[in-house]
Tab-separated table of C-alpha atoms in Angstrom:
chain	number	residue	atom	x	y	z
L	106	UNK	CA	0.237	-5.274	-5.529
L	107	UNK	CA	3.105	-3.119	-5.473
L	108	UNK	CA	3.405	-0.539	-2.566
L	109	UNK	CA	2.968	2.722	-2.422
L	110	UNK	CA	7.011	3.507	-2.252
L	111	UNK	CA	9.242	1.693	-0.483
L	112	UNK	CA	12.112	-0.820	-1.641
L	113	UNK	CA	14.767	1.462	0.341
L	114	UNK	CA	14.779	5.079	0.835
L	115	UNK	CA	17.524	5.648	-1.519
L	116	UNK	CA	15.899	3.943	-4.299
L	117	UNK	CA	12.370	5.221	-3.973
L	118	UNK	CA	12.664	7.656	-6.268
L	119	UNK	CA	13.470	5.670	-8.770
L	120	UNK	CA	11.186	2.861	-8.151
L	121	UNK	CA	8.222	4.718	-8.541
L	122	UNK	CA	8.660	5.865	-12.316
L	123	UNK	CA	-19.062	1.339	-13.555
L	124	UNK	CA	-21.331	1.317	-10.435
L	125	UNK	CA	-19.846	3.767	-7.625
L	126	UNK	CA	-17.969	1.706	-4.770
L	127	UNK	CA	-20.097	1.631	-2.062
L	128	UNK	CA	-19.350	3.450	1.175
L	129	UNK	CA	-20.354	0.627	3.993
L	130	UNK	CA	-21.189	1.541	7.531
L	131	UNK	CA	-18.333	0.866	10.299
L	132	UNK	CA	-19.900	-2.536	11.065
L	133	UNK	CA	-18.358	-3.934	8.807
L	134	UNK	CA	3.208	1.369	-2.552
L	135	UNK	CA	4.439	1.731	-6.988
L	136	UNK	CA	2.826	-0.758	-8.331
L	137	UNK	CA	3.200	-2.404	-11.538
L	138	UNK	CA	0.905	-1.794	-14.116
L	139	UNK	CA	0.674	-0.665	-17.857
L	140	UNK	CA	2.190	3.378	-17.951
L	141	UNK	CA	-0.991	5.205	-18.240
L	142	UNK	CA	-1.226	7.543	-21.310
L	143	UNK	CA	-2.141	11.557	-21.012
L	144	UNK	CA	-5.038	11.957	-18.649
L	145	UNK	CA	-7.233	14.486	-17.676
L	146	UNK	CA	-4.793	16.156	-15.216
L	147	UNK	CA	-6.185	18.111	-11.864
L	148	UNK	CA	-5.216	21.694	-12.194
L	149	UNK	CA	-2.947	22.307	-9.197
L	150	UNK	CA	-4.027	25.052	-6.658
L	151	UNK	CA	-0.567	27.130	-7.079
L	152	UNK	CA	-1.954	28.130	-10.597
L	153	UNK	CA	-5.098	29.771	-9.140
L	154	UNK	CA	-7.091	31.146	-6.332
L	155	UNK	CA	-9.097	28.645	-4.412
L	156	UNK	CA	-12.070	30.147	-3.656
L	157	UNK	CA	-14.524	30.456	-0.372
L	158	UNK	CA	-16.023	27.478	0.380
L	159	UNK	CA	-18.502	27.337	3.156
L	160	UNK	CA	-20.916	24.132	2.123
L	161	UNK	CA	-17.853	21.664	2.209
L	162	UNK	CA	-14.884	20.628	3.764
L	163	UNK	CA	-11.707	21.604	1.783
L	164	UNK	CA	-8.977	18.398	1.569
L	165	UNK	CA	-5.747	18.936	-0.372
L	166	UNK	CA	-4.264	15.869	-2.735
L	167	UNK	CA	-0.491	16.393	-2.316
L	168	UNK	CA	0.500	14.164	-4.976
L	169	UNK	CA	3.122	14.601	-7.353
L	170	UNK	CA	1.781	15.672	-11.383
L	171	UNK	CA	5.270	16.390	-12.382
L	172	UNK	CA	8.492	14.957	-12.263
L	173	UNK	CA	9.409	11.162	-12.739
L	174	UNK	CA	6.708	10.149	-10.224
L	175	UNK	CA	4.199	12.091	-12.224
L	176	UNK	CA	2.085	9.181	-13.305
L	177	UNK	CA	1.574	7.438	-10.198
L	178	UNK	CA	0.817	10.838	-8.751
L	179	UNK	CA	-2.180	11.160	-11.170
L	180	UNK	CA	-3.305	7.671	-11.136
L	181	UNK	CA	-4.063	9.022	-7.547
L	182	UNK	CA	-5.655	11.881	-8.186
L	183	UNK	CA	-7.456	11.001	-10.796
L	184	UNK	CA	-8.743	7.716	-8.733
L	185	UNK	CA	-9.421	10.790	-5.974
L	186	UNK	CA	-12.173	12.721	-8.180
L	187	UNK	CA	-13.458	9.225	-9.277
L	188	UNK	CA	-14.968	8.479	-5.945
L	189	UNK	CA	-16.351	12.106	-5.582
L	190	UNK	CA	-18.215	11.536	-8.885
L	191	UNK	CA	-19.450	7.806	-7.589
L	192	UNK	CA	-20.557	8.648	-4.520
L	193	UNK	CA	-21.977	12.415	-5.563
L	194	UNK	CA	-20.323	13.709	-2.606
L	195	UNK	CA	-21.205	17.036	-1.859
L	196	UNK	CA	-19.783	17.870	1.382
L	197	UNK	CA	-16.266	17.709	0.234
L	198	UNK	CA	-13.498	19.704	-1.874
L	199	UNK	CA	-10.609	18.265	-3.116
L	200	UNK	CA	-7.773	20.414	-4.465
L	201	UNK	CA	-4.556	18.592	-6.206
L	202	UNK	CA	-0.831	20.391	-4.762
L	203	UNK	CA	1.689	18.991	-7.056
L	204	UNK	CA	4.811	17.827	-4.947
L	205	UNK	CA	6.739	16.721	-7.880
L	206	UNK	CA	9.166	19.501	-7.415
L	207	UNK	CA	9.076	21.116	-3.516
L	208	UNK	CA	7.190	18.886	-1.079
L	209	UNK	CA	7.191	21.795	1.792
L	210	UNK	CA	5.667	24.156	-0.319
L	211	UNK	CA	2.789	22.356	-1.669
L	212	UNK	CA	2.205	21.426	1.820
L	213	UNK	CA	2.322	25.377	2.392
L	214	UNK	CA	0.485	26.435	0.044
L	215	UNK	CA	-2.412	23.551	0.929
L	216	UNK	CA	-2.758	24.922	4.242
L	217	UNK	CA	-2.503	28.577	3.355
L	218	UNK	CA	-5.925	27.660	1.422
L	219	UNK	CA	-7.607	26.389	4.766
L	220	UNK	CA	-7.843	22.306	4.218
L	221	UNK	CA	-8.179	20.708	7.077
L	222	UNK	CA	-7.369	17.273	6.267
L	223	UNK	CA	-4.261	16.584	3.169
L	224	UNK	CA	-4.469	13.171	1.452
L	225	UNK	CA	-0.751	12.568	1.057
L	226	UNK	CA	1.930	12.336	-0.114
L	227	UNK	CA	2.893	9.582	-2.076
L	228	UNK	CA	6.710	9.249	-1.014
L	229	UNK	CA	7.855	8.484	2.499
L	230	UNK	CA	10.877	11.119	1.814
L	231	UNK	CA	8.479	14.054	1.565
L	232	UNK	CA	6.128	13.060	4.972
L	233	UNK	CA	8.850	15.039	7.048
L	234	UNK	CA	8.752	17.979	5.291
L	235	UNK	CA	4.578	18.104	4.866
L	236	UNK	CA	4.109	17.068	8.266
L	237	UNK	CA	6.532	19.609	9.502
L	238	UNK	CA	4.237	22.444	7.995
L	239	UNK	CA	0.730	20.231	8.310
L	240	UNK	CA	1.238	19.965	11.916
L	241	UNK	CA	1.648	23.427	13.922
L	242	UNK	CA	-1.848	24.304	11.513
L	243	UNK	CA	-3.624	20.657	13.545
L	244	UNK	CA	-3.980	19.294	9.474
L	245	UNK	CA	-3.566	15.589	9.889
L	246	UNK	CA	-2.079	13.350	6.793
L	247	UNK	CA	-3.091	10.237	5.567
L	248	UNK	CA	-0.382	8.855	3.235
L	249	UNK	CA	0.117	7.187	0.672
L	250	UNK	CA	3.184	5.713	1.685
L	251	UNK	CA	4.142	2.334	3.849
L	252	UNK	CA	6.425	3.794	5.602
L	253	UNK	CA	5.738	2.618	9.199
L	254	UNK	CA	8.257	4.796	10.628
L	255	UNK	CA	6.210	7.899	9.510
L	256	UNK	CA	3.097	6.759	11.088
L	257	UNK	CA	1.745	8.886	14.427
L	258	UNK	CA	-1.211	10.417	16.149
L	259	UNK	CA	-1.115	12.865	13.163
L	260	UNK	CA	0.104	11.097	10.231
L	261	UNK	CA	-2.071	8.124	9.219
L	262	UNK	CA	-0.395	5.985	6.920
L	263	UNK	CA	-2.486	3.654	4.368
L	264	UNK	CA	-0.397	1.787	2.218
L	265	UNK	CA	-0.013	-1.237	2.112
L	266	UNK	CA	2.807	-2.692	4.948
L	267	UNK	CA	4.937	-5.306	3.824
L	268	UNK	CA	4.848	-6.519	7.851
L	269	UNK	CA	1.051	-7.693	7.384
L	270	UNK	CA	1.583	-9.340	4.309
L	271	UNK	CA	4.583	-11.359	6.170
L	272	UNK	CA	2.435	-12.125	8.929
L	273	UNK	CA	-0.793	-13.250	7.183
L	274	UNK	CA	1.241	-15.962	5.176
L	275	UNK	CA	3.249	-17.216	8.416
L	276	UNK	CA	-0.017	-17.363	9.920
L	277	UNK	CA	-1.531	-19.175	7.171
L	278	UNK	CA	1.688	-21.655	6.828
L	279	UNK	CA	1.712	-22.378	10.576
L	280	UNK	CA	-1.788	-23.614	10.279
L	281	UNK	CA	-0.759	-26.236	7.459
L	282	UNK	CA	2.132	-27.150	9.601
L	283	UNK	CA	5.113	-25.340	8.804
L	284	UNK	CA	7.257	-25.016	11.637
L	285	UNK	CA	10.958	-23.935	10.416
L	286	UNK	CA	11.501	-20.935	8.145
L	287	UNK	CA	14.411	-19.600	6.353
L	288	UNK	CA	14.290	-16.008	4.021
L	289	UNK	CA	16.174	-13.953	1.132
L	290	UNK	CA	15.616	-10.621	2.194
L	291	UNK	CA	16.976	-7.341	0.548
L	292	UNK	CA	19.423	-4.953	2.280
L	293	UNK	CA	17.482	-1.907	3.288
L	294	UNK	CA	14.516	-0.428	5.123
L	295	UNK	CA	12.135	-3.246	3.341
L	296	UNK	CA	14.200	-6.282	3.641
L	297	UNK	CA	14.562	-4.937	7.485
L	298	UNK	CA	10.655	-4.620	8.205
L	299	UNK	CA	10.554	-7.724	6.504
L	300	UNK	CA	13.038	-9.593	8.720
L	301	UNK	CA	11.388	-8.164	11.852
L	302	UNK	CA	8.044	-9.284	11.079
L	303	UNK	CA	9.038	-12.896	9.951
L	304	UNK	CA	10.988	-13.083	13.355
L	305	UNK	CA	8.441	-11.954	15.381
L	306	UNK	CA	5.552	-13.602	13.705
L	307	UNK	CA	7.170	-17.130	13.494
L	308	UNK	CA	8.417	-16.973	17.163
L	309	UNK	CA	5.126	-16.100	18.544
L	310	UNK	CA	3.971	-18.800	16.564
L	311	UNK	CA	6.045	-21.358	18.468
L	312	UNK	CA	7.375	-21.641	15.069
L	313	UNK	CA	11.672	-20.880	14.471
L	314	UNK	CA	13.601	-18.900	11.936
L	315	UNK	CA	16.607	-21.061	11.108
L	316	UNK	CA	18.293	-18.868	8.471
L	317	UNK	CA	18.563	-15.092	6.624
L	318	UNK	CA	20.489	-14.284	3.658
L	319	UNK	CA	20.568	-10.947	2.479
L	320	UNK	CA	21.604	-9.069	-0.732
L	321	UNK	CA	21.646	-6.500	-3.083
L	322	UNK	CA	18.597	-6.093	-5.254
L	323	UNK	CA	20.429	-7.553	-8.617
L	324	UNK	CA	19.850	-10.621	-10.472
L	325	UNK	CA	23.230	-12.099	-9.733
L	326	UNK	CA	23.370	-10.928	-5.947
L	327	UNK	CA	19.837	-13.107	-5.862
L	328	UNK	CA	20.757	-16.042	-7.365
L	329	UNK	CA	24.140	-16.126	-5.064
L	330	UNK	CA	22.346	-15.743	-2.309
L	331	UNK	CA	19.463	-18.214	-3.320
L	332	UNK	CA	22.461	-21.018	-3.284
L	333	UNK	CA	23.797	-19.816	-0.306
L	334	UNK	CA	20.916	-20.669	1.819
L	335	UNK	CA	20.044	-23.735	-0.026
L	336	UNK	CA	23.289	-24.955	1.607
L	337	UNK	CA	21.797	-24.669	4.832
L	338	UNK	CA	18.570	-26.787	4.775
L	339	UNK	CA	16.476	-28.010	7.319
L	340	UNK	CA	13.813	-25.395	7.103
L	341	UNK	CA	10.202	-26.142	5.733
L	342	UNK	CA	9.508	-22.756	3.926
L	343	UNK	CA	11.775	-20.138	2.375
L	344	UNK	CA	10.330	-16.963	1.956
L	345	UNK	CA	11.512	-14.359	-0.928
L	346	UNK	CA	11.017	-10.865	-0.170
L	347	UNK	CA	11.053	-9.117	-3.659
L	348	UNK	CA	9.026	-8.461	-7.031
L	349	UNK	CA	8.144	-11.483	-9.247
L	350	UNK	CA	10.852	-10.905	-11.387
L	351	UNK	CA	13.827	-11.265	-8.847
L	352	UNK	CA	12.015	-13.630	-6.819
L	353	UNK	CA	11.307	-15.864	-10.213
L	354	UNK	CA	15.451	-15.843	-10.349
L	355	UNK	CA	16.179	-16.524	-7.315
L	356	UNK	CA	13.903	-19.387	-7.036
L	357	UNK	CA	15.189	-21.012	-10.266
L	358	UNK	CA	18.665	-20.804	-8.995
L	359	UNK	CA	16.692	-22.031	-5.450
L	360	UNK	CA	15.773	-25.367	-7.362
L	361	UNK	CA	18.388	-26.298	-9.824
L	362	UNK	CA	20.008	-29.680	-8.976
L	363	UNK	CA	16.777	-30.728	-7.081
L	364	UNK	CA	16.752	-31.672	-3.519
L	365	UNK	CA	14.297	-28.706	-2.322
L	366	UNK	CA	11.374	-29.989	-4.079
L	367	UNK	CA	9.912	-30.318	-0.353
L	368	UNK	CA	10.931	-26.825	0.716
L	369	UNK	CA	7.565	-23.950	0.462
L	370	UNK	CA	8.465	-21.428	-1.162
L	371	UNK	CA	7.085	-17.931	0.254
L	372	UNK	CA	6.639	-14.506	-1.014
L	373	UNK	CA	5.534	-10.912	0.137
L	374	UNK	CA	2.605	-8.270	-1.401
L	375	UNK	CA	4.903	-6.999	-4.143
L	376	UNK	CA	4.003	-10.352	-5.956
L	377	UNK	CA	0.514	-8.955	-6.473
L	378	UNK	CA	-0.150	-8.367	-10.194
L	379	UNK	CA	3.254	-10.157	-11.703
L	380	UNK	CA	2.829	-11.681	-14.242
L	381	UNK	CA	6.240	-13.289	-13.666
L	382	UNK	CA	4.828	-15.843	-11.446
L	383	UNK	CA	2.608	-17.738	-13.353
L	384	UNK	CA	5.441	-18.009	-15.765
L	385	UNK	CA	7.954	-19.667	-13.324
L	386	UNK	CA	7.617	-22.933	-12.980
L	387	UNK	CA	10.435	-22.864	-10.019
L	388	UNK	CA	7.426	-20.827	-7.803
L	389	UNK	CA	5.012	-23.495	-8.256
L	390	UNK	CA	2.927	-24.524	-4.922
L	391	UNK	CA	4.451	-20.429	-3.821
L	392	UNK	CA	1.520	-18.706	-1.310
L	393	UNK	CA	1.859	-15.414	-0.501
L	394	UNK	CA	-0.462	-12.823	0.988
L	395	UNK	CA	-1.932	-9.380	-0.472
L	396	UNK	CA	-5.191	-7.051	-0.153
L	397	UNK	CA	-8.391	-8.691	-2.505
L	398	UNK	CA	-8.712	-7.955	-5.936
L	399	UNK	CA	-12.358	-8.985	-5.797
L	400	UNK	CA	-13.301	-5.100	-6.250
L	401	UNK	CA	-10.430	-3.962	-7.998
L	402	UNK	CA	-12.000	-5.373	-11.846
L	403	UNK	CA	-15.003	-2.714	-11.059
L	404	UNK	CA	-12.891	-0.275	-9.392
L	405	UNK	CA	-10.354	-0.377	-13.042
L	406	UNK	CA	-12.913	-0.762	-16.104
L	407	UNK	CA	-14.824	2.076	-14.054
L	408	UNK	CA	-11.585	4.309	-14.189
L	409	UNK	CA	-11.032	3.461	-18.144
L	410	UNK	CA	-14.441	4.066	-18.846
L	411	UNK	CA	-13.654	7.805	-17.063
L	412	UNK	CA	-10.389	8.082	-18.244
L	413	UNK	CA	-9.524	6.122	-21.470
L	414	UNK	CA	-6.184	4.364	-19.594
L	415	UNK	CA	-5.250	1.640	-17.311
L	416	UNK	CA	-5.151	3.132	-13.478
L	417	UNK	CA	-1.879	1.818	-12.171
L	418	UNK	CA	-2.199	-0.435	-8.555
L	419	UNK	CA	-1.811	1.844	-6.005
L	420	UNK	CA	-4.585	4.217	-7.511
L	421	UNK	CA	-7.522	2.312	-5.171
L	422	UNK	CA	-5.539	3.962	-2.132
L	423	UNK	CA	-6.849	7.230	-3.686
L	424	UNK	CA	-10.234	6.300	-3.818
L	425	UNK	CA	-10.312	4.368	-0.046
L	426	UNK	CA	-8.560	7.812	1.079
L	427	UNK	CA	-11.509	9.859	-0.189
L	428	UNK	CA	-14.273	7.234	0.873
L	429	UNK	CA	-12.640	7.381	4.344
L	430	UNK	CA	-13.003	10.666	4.568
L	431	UNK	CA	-16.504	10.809	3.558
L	432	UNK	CA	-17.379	8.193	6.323
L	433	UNK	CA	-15.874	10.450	8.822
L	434	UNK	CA	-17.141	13.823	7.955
L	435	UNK	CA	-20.587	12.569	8.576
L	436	UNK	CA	-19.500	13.711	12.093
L	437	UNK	CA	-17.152	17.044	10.941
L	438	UNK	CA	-18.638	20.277	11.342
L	439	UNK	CA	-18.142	22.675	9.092
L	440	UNK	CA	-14.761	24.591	10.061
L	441	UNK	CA	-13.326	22.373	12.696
L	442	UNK	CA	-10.613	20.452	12.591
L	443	UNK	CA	-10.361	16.873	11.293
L	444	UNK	CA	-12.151	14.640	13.350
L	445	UNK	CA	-9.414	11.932	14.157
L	446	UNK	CA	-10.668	10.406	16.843
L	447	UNK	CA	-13.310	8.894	14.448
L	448	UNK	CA	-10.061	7.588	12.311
L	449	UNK	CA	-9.542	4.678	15.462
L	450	UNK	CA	-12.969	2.864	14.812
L	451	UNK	CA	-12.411	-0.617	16.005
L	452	UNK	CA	-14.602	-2.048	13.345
L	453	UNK	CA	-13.038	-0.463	10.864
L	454	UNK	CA	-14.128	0.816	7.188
L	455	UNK	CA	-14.553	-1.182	3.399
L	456	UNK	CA	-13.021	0.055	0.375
L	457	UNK	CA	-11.788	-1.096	-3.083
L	458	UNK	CA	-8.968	-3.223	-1.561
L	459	UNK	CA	-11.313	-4.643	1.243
L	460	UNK	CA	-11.872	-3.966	5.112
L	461	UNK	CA	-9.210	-1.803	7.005
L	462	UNK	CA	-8.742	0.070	9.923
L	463	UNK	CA	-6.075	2.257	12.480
L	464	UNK	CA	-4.639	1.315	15.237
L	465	UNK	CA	-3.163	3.885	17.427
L	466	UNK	CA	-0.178	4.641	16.120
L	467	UNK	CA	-1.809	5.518	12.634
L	468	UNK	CA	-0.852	2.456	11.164
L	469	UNK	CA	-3.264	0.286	8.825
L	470	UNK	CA	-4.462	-2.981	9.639
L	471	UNK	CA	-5.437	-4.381	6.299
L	472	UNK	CA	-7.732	-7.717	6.111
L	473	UNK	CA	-5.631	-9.939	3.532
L	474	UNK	CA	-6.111	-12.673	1.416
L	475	UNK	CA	-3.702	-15.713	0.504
L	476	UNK	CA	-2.904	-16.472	-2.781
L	477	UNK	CA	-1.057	-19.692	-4.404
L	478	UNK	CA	0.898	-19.945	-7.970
L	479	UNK	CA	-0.482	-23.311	-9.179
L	480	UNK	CA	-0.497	-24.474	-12.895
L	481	UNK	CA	0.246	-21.584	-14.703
L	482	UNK	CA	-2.134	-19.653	-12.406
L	483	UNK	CA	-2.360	-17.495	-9.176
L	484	UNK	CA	-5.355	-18.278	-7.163
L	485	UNK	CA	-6.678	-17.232	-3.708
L	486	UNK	CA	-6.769	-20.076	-1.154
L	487	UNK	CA	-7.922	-18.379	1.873
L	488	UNK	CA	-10.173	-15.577	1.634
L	489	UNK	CA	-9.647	-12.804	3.398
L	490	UNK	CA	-12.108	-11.658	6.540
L	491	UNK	CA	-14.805	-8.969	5.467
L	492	UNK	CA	-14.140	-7.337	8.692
L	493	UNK	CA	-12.906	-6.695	11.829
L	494	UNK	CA	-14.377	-8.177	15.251
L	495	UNK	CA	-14.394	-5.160	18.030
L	496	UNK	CA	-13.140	-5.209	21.344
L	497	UNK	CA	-9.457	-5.933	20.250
């Protein structure tokens, strides 16, 4: 699955271009996908007066509904009002702020209307200037972003962090016995989280990390750099820290001439949902490690159905956002603040990607599965846990 924004701040921008779920008890980025067509499209609150509500707790979407991001933004929203309709939720209201155009005033104009909780926003570039109006009025974010950075005791962040996704396959590779690791990592802030998770992960392992190459994110820079550190050798496992398409490239140019036919290849959660890895035959025998799609089939013939398009990845991170909130106003009265505390339960909460929870610096801890490329095919080889045990 692709995450909610980040390849590098300076190219997010870019980047981006049924039965209800059920809400279980606490026991228990963009992404690629087919551009959705016209869709019903929340009206945003700028264009009219949001009335007095005193039945339900009022939540602003800050999303954006314009601009280049503008389909993402109401994949979101739309995925939003979805779970409201599942669940018949009638304790909440959710009003869509478009931050297409000026992040700060959406974020303005939210809390001028008296929410008390905003779901967003989708780009890590506009969390400093929502946060900076969100906070002084207590109005906690959850974002949509995976921007780690970001995260603190007042912005929640619940996309999907590349970090986890390194450290689940490591994990996962150590246990087979895979020892030595080498990696192709971008230049930028994801290549860096990247690199910092592989190094920790592997050295607390007992495992090493014999070699990094990095480069730019073009086909040719890749492939160079795919030779480069075939040069080197003496590693068990590579991993390749980009999309399907660039990762396809660099593994072909990874395997030409032979000799690395014992090397494990390794990849991060932006291979979710590529379709270029099945094609590859230079990734096959590849595991990486991404949230379950065991819900997501419901979760996206249930948003057609509603709809008439094709949600695009990221949209189940609206739909978790609102079924979080719902499990934690159960214990909100009516025009207090936000009830944050409750956001730290150990056990954690289930949505459409699967069992999550905070830790204390607002970051998600996601329970992911591992996933091969074998024959043609991408299949899950270790399930991933249903929950979380308490106590840690």
């Amino acid at each position: 699955m692709f995450d909610t924004t980040l390849i590098g701040r300076t190219h997010r921008r870019n980047f981006l271009a049924g039965a209800a779920m059920a809400l279980l008890a606490g026991c228990a980025v963009v992404p690629k996908a087919p551009a959705p067509g016209p869709a019903p499209t929340p009206t945003p609150s700028e264009n009219n007066v949001v009335a007095t509500d005193t039945d339900r707790h009022r939540i602003a979407l800050l999303v954006p509904v314009t601009g280049p991001n503008a389909g993402v933004g109401q994949s979101l929203a739309n995925a939003a009002n979805m779970a409201l309709l599942d669940t018949g939720a009638k304790n909440l209201r959710i009003t869509t702020y478009d931050t297409g155009t000026n992040p700060g005033e959406a974020a303005r104009k939210a809390v001028a209307d008296g929410n008390k909780l905003i779901l967003g926003p989708l780009l890590a570039d506009d969390i400093g200037a929502v946060r900076a109006v969100a906070k002084p009025a207590r109005v906690p974010l959850i974002s949509f972003s995976n921007d780690e950075e970001a995260a603190g005791a007042d912005v929640f962040v619940i996309g999907n962090l590349p970090g986890q996704s390194v450290a689940r396959t490591v994990a996962y590779a150590r246990q087979q016995g895979v020892s030595s690791f080498a990696a192709l990592v971008p230049r930028g802030d994801y290549g860096q989280r990247v690199s910092a998770s592989l190094l920790s992960t592997v050295r607390a392992s007992g495992g090493t990390v014999l070699a990094m190459e990095p480069y730019d994110r073009t086909a040719a820079s890749i492939s160079a750099a795919a030779t480069r550190i075939k040069a080197k050798g003496g590693y068990d496992a590579l991993l390749i820290a980009d999309s399907g398409s660039l990762s396809a490239r660099a593994a072909t140019a990874y395997r030409a001439g032979g000799g690395t036919t014992s090397v494990r290849l390794l990849g991060t959660e932006l291979w979710s949902g590529e379709k270029e890895l099945a094609a590859s035959p230079s990734l096959n025998g590849a595991w990486f490690s991404t949230v379950s799609d065991a819900r997501f089939g419901q979760f996206s013939k249930s948003y057609r159905a509603r709809f008439g398009v094709q949600p695009f990845r990221i949209a189940t991170l609206g739909y978790d956002a609102v079924l979080l909130t719902l499990r934690v106003a159960r214990d909100w009265k009516q025009g207090a603040a936000f009830p944050t505390a409750a956001m730290f339960a150990q056990d954690g909460f289930l949505g459409v990607d699967g069992a999550f929870r905070f830790n204390r610096n607002g970051l998600i801890e996601r329970a992911l599965e591992v996933r091969t490329v074998s024959a043609g095919a991408v299949k899950v080889i270790d399930a991933a846990p249903t929950g979380f045990a308490t106590g840690k």
